[in-house]
Short mmCIF file of C-alpha atoms in Angstrom, two decimals:
data_model
loop_
_atom_site.label_atom_id
_atom_site.label_comp_id
_atom_site.label_asym_id
_atom_site.label_seq_id
_atom_site.Cartn_x
_atom_site.Cartn_y
_atom_site.Cartn_z
CA UNK A 93 -6.68 5.06 -13.78
CA UNK A 94 -3.52 3.54 -11.94
CA UNK A 95 -4.86 4.86 -8.49
CA UNK A 96 -8.20 3.58 -9.16
CA UNK A 97 -6.59 0.34 -9.86
CA UNK A 98 -4.77 0.36 -6.57
CA UNK A 99 -7.58 1.16 -4.57
CA UNK A 100 -9.85 -1.54 -6.17
CA UNK A 101 -7.04 -4.24 -5.62
CA UNK A 102 -5.97 -3.05 -2.15
CA UNK A 103 -9.53 -3.00 -1.06
CA UNK A 104 -10.28 -6.63 -2.40
CA UNK A 105 -7.09 -8.41 -1.45
CA UNK A 106 -8.09 -11.38 0.75
CA UNK A 107 -4.66 -11.93 2.02
CA UNK A 108 -4.69 -8.22 3.84
CA UNK A 109 -8.83 -7.96 4.38
CA UNK A 110 -8.35 -8.30 8.07
CA UNK A 111 -5.61 -6.01 8.82
CA UNK A 112 -6.99 -3.06 6.65
CA UNK A 113 -9.69 -0.59 7.96
CA UNK A 114 -9.91 1.62 4.70
CA UNK A 115 -8.05 2.35 1.41
CA UNK A 116 -8.50 6.09 0.06
CA UNK A 117 -7.04 8.64 -1.89
CA UNK A 118 -7.15 10.44 -5.10
CA UNK A 119 -4.90 9.69 -8.18
CA UNK A 120 -1.75 8.08 -6.94
CA UNK A 121 -1.59 9.60 -3.69
CA UNK A 122 -3.34 6.78 -1.58
CA UNK A 123 -3.80 6.15 2.33
CA UNK A 124 -4.05 2.55 3.59
CA UNK A 125 -5.63 2.75 7.29
CA UNK A 126 -4.70 -0.65 9.03
CA UNK A 127 -6.67 -1.80 11.86
CA UNK A 128 -3.66 -1.42 14.27
CA UNK A 129 -0.49 0.12 14.34
CA UNK A 130 2.30 -2.10 12.95
CA UNK A 131 5.50 -2.92 14.17
CA UNK A 132 8.38 -1.86 12.19
CA UNK A 133 6.43 -1.59 8.64
CA UNK A 134 8.61 1.03 7.24
CA UNK A 135 11.95 -0.62 7.73
CA UNK A 136 9.98 -4.05 6.63
CA UNK A 137 9.03 -2.33 3.43
CA UNK A 138 12.60 -0.90 2.69
CA UNK A 139 13.99 -4.37 3.04
CA UNK A 140 11.46 -5.64 0.67
CA UNK A 141 12.52 -2.59 -1.81
CA UNK A 142 9.60 -0.16 -1.42
CA UNK A 143 9.58 3.15 0.25
CA UNK A 144 6.37 3.83 2.45
CA UNK A 145 5.53 6.67 5.03
CA UNK A 146 3.52 5.84 8.26
CA UNK A 147 1.49 8.91 9.22
CA UNK A 148 -1.04 8.64 12.39
CA UNK A 149 0.70 5.50 13.50
CA UNK A 150 -1.35 3.28 11.41
CA UNK A 151 -1.80 4.74 7.90
CA UNK A 152 0.53 3.85 5.23
CA UNK A 153 1.02 6.75 2.85
CA UNK A 154 1.82 6.24 -0.99
CA UNK A 155 2.93 8.89 -3.35
CA UNK A 156 4.64 7.17 -6.22
CA UNK A 157 5.99 9.21 -9.30
CA UNK A 158 3.30 10.34 -11.49
CA UNK A 159 5.06 8.63 -14.41
CA UNK A 160 5.13 5.14 -12.95
CA UNK A 161 4.35 2.28 -15.37
CA UNK A 162 1.45 -0.02 -14.79
CA UNK A 163 3.97 -2.77 -14.49
CA UNK A 164 5.87 -1.09 -11.82
CA UNK A 165 3.18 -0.13 -9.93
CA UNK A 166 1.91 -3.54 -9.90
CA UNK A 167 5.29 -4.83 -8.49
CA UNK A 168 5.16 -2.30 -5.99
CA UNK A 169 1.52 -3.12 -4.93
CA UNK A 170 2.27 -6.92 -4.74
CA UNK A 171 5.32 -5.77 -2.47
CA UNK A 172 3.09 -3.81 -0.30
CA UNK A 173 0.78 -6.61 0.23
CA UNK A 174 3.20 -9.03 1.27
CA UNK A 175 4.70 -6.38 3.63
CA UNK A 176 1.28 -5.60 5.11
CA UNK A 177 0.41 -9.42 5.41
CA UNK A 178 3.53 -9.98 7.45
CA UNK A 179 3.08 -7.02 9.56
#
């Protein structure tokens, strides 16, 4: 349910709609494909307190612990949206 929540939220977030090409995944292992390669997005995420992985030069991979709480997941998604918005 947390994965479905995140996918829906990221697909429908107006602040990043112009930057996101696709959101995909299964469970909590998610990929956010950006329309263009971002600059220093991993570093920007770390500066905001989230660990993200960039693959294929423009796909953000998320893989949080399976026991993450809804509140922590939502806080992480809030930060991720901010990082993508600023990228």
